[in-house]
Coordinates of N, CA and C in Angstrom, one line a residue:
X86 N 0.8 -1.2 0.0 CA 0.0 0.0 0.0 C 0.8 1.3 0.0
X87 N 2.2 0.8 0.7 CA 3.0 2.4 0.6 C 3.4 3.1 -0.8
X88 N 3.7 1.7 -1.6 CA 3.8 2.2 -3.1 C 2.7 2.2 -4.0
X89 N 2.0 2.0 -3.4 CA 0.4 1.4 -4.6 C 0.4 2.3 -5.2
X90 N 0.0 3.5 -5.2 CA -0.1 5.0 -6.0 C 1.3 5.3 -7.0
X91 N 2.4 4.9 -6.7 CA 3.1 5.1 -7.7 C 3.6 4.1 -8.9
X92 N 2.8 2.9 -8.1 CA 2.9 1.8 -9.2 C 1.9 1.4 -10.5
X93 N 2.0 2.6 -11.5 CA 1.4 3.1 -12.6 C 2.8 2.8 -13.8
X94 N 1.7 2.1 -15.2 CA 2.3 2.1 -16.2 C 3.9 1.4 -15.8
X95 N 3.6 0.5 -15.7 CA 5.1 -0.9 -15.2 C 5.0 -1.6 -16.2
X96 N 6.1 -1.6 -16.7 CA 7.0 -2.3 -17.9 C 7.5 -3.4 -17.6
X97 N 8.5 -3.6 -16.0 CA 8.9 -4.8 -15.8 C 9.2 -4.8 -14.4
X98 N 9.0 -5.7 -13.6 CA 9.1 -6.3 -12.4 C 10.3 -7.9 -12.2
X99 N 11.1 -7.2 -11.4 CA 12.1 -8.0 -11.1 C 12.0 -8.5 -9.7
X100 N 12.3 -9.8 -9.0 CA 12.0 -10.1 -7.9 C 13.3 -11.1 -6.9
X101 N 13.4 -9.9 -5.9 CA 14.3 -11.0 -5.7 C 13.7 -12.1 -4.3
X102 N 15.1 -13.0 -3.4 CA 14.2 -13.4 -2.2 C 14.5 -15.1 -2.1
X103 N 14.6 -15.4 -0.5 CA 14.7 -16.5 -0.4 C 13.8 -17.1 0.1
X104 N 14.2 -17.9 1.1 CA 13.4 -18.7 2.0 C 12.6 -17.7 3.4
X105 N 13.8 -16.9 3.7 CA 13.1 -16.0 4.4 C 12.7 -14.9 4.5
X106 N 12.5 -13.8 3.0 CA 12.2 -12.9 2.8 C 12.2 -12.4 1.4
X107 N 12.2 -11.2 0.6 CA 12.3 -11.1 -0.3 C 11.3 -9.5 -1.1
X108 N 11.7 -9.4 -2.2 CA 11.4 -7.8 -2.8 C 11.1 -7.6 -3.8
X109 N 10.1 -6.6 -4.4 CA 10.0 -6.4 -6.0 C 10.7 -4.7 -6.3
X110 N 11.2 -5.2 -7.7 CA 11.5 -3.8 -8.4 C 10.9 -3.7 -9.5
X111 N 10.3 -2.3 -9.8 CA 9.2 -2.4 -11.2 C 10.1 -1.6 -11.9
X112 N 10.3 -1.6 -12.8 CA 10.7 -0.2 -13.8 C 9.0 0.1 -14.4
X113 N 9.1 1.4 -14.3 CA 7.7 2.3 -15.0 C 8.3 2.7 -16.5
X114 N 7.1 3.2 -17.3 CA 7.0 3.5 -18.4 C 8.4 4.8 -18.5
X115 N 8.3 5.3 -17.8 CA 8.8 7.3 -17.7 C 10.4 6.7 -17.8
X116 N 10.7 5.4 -16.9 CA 12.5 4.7 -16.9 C 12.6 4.9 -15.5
X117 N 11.6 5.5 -14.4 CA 12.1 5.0 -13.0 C 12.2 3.9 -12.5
X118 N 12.0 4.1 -10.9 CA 11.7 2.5 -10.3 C 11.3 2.7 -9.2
X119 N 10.4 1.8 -8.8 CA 9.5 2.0 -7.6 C 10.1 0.1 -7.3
X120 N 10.7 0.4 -5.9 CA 10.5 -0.9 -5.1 C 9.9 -0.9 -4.0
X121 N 9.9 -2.3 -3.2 CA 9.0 -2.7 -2.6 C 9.5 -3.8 -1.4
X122 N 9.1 -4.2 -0.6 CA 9.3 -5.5 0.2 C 10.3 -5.4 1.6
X123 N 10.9 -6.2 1.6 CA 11.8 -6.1 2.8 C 13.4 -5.5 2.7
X124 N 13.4 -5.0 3.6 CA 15.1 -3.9 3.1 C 16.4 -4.6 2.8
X125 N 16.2 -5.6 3.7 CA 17.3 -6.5 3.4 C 17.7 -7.1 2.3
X126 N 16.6 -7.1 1.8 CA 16.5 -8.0 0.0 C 16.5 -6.8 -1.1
X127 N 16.1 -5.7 -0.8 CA 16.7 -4.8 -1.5 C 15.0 -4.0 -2.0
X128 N 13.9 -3.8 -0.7 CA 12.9 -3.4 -0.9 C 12.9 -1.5 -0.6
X129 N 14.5 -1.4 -0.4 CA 14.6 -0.1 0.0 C 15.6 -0.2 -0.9
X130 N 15.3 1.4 -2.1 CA 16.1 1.7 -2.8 C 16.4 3.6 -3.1
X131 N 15.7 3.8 -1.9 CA 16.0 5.5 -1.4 C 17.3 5.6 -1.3
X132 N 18.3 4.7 -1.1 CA 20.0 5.3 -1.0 C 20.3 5.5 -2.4
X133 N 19.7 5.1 -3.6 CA 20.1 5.0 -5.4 C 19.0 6.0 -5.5
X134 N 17.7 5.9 -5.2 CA 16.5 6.6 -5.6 C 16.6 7.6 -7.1
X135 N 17.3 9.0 -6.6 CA 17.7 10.1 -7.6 C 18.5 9.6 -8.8
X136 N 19.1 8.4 -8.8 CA 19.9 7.9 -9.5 C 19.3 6.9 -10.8
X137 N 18.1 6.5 -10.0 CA 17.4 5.7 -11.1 C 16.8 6.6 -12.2
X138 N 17.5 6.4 -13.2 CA 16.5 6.9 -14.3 C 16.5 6.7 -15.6
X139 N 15.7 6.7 -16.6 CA 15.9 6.3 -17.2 C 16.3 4.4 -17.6
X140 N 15.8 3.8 -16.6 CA 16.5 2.7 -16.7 C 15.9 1.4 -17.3
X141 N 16.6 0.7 -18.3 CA 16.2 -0.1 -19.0 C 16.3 -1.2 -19.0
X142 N 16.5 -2.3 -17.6 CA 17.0 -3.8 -17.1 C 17.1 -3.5 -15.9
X143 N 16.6 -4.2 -14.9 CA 16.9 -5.0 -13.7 C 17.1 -6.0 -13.8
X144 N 18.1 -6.7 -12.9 CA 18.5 -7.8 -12.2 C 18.6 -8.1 -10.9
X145 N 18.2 -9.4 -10.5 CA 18.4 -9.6 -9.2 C 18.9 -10.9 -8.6
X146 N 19.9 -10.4 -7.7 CA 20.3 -11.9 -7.0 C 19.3 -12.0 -5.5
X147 N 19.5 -13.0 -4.5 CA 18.5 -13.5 -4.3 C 18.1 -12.5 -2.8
X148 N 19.5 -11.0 -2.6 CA 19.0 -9.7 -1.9 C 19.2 -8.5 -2.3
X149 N 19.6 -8.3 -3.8 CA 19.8 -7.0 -3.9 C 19.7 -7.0 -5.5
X150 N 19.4 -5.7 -6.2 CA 19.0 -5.7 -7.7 C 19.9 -4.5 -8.0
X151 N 20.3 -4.6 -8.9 CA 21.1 -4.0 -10.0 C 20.6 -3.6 -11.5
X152 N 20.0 -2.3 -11.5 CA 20.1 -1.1 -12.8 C 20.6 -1.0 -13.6
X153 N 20.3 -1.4 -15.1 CA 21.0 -0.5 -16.2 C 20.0 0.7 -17.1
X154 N 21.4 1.8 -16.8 CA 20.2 3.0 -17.1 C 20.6 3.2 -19.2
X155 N 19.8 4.0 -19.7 CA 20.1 3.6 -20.8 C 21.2 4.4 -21.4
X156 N 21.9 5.0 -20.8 CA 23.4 5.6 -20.6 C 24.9 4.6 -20.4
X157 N 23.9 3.4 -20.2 CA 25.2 2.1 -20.0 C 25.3 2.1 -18.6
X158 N 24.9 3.1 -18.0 CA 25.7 3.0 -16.3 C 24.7 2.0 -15.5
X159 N 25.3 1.5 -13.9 CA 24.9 0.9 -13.5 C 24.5 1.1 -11.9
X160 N 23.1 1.2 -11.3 CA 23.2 1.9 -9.4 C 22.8 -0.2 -9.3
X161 N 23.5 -0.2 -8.0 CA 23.1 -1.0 -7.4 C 22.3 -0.8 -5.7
X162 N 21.2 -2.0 -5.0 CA 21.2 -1.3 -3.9 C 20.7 -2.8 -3.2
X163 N 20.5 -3.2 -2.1 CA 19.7 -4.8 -1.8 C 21.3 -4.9 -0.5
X164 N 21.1 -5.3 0.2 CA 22.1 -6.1 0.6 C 23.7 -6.1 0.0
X165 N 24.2 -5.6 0.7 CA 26.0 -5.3 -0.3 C 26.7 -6.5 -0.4
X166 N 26.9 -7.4 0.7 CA 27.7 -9.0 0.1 C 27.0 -9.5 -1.1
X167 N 25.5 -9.2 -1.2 CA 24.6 -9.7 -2.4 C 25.0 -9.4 -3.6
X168 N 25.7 -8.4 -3.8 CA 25.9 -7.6 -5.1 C 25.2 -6.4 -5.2
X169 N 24.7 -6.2 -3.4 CA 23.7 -4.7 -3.7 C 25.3 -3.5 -2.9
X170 N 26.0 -4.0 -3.1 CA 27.1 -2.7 -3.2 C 28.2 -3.2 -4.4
X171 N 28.2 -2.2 -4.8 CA 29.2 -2.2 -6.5 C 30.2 -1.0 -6.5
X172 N 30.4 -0.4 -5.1 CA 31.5 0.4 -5.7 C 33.0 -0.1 -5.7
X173 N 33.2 -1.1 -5.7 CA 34.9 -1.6 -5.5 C 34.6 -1.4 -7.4
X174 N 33.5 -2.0 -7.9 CA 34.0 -1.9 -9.7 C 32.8 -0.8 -10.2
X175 N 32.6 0.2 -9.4 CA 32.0 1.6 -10.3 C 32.0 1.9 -11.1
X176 N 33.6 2.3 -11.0 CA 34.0 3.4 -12.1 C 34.4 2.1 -13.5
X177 N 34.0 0.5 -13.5 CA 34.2 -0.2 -14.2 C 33.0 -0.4 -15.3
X178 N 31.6 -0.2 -14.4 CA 30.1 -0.2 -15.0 C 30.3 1.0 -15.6
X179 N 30.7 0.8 -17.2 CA 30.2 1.8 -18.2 C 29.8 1.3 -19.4
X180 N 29.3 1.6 -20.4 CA 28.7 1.3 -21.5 C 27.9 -0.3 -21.3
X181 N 27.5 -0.5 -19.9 CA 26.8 -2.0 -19.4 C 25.6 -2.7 -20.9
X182 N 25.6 -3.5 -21.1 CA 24.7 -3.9 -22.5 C 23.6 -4.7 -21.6
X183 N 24.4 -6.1 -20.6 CA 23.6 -6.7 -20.1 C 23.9 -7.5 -18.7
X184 N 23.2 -7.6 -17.6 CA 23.7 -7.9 -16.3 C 22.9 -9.5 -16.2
X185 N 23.8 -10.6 -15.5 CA 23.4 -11.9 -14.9 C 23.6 -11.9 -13.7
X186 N 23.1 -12.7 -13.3 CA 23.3 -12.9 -11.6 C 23.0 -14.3 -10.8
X187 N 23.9 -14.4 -10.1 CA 23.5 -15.7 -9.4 C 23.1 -15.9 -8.4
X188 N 23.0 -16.6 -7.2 CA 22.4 -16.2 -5.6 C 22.8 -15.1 -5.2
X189 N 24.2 -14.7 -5.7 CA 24.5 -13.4 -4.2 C 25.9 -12.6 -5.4
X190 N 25.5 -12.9 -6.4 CA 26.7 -12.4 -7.6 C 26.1 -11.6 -8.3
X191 N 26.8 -10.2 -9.2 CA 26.2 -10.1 -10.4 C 27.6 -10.0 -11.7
X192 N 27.4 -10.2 -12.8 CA 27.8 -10.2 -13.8 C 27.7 -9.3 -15.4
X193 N 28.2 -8.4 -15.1 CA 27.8 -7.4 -16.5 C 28.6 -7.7 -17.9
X194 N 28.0 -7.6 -18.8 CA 28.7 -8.1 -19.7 C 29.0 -6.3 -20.2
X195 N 29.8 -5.6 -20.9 CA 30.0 -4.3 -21.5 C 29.8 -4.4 -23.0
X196 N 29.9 -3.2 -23.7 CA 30.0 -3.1 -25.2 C 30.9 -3.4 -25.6
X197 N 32.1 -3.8 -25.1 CA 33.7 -4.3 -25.8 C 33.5 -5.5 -25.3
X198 N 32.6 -6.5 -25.1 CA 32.9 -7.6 -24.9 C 33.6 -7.8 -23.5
X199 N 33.5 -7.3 -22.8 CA 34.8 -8.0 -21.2 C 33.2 -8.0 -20.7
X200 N 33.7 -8.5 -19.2 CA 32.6 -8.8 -18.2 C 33.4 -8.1 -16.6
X201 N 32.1 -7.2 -16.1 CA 32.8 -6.6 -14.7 C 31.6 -7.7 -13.8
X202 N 32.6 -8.6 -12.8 CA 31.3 -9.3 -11.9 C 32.0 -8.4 -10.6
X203 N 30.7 -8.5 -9.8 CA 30.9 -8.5 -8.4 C 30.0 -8.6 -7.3
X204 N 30.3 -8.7 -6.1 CA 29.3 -9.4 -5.2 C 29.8 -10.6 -4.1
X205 N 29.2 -12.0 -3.7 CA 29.9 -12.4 -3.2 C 30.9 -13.4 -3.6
X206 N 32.0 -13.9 -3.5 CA 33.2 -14.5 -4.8 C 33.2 -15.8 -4.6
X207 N 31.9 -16.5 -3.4 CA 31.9 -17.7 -3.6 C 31.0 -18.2 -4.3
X208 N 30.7 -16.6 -5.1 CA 28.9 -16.8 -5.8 C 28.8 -16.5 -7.1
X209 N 30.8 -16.2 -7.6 CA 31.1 -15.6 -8.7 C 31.3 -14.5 -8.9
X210 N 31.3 -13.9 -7.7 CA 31.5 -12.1 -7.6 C 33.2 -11.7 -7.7
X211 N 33.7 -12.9 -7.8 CA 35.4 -12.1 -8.4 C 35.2 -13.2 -9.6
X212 N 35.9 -12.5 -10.9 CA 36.2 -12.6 -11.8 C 38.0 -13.0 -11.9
X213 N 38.6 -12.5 -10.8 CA 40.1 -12.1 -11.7 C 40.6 -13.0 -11.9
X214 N 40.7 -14.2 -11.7 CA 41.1 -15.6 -12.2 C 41.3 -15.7 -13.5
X215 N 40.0 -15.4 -14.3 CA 39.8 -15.4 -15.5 C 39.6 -13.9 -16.4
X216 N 39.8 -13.3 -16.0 CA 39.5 -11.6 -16.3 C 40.3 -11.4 -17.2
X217 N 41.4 -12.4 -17.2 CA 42.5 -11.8 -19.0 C 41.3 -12.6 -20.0
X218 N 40.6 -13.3 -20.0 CA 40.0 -14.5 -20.9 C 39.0 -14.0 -21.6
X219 N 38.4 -13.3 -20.3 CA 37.0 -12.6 -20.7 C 36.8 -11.7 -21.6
X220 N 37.4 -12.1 -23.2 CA 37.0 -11.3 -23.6 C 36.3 -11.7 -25.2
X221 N 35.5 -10.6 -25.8 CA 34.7 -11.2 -26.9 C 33.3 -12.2 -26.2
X222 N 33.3 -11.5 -25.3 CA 31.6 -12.7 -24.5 C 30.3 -12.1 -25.2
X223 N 29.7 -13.0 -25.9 CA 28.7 -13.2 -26.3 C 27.3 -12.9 -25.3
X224 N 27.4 -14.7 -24.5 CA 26.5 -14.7 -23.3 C 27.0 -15.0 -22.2
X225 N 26.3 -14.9 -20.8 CA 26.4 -15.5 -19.8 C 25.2 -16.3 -19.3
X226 N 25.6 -17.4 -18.7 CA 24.4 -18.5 -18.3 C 25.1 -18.8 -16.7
X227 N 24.0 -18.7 -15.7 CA 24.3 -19.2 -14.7 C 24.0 -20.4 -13.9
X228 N 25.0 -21.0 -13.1 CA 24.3 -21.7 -11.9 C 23.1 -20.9 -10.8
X229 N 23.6 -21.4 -9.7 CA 22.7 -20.4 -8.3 C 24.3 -20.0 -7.7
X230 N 25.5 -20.6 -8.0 CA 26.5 -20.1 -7.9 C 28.2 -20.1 -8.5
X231 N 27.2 -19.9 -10.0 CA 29.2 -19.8 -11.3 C 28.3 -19.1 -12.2
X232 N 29.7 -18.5 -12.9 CA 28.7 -18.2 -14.1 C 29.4 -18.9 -15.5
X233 N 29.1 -19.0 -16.8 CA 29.6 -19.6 -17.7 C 29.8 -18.7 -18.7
X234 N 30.6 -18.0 -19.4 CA 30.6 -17.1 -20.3 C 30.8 -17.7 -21.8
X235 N 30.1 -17.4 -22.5 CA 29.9 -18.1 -24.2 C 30.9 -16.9 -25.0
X236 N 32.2 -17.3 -24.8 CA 32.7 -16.5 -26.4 C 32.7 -16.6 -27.7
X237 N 32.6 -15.7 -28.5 CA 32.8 -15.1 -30.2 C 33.1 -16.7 -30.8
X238 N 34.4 -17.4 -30.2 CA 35.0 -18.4 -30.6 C 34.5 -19.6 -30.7
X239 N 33.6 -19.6 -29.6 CA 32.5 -21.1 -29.3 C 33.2 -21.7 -28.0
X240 N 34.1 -21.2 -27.4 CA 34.9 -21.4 -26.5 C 34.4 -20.9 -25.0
X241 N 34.2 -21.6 -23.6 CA 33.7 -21.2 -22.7 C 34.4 -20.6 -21.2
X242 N 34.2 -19.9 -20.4 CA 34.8 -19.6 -19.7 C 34.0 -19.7 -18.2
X243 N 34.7 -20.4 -17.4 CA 33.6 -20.3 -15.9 C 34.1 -19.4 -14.7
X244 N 33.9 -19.4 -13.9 CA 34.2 -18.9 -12.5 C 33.0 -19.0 -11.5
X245 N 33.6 -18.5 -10.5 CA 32.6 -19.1 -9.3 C 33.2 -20.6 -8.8
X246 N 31.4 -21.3 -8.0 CA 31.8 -21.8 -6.9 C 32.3 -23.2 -7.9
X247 N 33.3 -24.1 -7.0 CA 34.0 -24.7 -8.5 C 32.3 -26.4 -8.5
X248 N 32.2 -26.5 -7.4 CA 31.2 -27.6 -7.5 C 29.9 -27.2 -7.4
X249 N 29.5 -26.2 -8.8 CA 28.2 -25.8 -8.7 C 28.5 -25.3 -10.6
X250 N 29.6 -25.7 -10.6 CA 29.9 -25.2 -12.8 C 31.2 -24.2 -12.5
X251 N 31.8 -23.9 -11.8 CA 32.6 -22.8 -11.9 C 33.9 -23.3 -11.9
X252 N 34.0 -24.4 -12.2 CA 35.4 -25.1 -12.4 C 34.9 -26.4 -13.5
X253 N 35.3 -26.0 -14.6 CA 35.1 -26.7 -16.2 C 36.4 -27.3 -16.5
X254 N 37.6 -27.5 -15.5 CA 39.1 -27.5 -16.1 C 38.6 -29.0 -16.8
X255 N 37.9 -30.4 -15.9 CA 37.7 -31.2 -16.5 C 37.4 -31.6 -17.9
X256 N 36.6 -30.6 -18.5 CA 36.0 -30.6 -20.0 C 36.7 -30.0 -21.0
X257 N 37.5 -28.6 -20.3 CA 37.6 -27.8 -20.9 C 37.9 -27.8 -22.6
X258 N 39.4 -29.1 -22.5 CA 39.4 -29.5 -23.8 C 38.3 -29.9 -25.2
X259 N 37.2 -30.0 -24.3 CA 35.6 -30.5 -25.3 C 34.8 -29.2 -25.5
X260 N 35.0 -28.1 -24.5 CA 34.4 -27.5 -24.8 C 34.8 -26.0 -26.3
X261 N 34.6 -26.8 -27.3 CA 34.8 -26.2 -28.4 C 33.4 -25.8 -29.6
X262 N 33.4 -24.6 -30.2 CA 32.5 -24.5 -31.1 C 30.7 -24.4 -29.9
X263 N 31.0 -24.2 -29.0 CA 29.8 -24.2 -28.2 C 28.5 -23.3 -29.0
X264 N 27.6 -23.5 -28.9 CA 26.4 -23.1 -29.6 C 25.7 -22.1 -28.9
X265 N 25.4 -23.0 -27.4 CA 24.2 -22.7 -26.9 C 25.0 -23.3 -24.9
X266 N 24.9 -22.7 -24.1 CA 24.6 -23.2 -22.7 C 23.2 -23.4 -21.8
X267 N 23.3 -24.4 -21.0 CA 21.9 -24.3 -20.2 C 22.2 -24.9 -19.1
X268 N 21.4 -24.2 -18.4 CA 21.8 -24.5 -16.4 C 20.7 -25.1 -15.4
X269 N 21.1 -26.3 -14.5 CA 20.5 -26.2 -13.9 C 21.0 -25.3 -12.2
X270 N 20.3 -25.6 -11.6 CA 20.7 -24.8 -9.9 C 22.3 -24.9 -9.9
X271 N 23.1 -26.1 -10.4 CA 24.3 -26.2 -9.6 C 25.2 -27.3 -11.1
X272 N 24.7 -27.3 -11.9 CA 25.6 -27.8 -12.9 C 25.2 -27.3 -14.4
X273 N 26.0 -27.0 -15.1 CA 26.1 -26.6 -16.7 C 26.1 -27.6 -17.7
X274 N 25.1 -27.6 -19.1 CA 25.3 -28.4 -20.6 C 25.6 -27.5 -21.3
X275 N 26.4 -27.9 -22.3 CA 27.1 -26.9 -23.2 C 26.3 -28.3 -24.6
X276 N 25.9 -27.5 -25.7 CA 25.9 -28.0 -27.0 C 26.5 -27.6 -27.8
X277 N 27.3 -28.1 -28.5 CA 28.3 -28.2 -29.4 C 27.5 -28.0 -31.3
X278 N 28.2 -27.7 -31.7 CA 28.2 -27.5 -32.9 C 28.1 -28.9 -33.6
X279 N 28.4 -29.7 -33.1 CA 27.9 -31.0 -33.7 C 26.9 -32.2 -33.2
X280 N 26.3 -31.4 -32.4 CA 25.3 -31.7 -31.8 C 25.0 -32.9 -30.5
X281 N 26.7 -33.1 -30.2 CA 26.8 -33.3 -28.9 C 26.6 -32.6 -27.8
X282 N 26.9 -33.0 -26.6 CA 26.9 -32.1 -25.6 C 27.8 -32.3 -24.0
X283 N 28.1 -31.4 -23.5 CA 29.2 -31.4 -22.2 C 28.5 -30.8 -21.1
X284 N 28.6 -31.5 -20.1 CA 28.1 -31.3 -19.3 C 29.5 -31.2 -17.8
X285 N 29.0 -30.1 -16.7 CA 29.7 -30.0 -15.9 C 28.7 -29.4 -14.4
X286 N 29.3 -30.0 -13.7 CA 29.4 -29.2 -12.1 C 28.9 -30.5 -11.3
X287 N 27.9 -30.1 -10.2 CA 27.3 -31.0 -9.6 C 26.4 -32.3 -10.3
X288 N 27.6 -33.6 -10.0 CA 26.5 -34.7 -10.8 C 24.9 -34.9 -10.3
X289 N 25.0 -34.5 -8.8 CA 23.4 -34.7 -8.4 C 22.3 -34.1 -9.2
X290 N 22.8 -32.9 -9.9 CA 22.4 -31.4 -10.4 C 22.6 -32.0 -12.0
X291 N 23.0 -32.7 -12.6 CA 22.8 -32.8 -13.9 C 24.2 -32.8 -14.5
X292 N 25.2 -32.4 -13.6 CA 26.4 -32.1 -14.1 C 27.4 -33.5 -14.4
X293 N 27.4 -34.5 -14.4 CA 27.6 -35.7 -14.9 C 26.8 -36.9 -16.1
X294 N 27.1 -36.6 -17.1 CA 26.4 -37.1 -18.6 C 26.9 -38.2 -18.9
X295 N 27.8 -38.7 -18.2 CA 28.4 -39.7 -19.0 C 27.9 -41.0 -18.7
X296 N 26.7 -41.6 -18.2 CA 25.5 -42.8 -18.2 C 25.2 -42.6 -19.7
X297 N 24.5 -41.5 -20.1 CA 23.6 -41.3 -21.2 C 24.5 -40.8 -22.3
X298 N 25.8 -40.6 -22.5 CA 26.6 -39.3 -23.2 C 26.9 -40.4 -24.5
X299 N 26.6 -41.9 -24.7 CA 26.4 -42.1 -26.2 C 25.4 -41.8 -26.8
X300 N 24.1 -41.5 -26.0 CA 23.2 -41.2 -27.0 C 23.2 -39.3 -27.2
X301 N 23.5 -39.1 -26.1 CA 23.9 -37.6 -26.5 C 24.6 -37.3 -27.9
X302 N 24.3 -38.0 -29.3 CA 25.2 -37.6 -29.9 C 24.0 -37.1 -31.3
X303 N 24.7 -35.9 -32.0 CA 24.0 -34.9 -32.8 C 22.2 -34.8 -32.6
X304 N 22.4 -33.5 -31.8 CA 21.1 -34.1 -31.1 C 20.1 -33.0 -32.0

């Protein structure tokens, strides 16, 4: 009811939230944002407020959402180990195209192809491992905690938690000509250009193929 009256003409609603609480962000028609819910998850966003504008993408990890305004720049606000504080890589969010996110990570991809993540680093919020690699990224696909980056080449790149997809060293050699990625909670499939496929992370989670990996073939 505290925002009811300003929640007119909403384009998109992003939501974040776990087991024990959780929050909406709308973007309106005009490029603001009216949120909502509990503060901890990122239902308070009076500290960014003046800053939202114009904004054309929300994302959200599972307590804090992250803005892209249509200027490329990026406010974040939710919970700061969540990814709702971004100033260690600020002055890095410019020309933002598109943001992913995992439980408590986020991941910006830029217009030169590199990727700025940050948040928490067991959730994929540090990058530097791999940060010379990252470049030429296409897409990102996530776990609940890695992310998987699709380059120009067909070639993939992980980071994050390593038994949830964020450690591929096992495949890596297979992972060539990639097409397409898909995730479940805690393991990654990669399709190949020849219509196989590689699978990684948690075997409970889907991340072990190799029962079924003869029929997996040109699928």
């Amino acid at each position: 009811s505290a925002v009811q009256d300003q929640l007119k003409n909403v384009q998109e609603v992003q939501a974040s939230g776990g087991v024990h609480g959780g929050a909406f962000a709308a973007i309106l028609a005009d490029g603001s944002v009216v949120a909502w819910g509990d503060p901890k998850y990122g239902g308070d966003s009076s500290a960014v407020q003046e800053g939202l504008c114009n904004v054309q993408q929300i994302q959200a990890t599972l307590a804090a959402f992250a803005a892209i305004s249509a200027d490329g720049s990026v406010l974040t606000w939710g919970d700061p180990t969540s990814g709702g504080d971004s100033s260690r890589v600020q002055h890095q969010l410019r020309n933002v195209q598109h943001i992913q996110a995992t439980g408590l990570a986020f991941a910006a991809i830029l217009a030169d192809a590199s990727v700025v993540a940050w948040g928490d680093p067991g959730h994929g919020g540090d990058s530097s491992a791999v940060q010379r690699q990252l470049r030429n990224v296409q897409k990102i696909q996530v776990t609940r905690r890695a992310f998987a980056a699709l380059l120009a080449d067909g070639s993939v790149i992980t980071w994050g938690a390593p038994d949830c997809g964020g450690d591929s060293s096992a495949v890596k050699d297979r992972l060539r000509n990639v097409q397409q990625i898909q995730a479940t909670s805690f393991a990654f499939t990669a399709l190949l250009a020849d219509g196989s496929l590689v699978t990684w992370g948690n075997p409970t989670w889907g991340g072990d193929s190799s029962a079924v990996q003869e029929q997996l073939q040109y699928l």
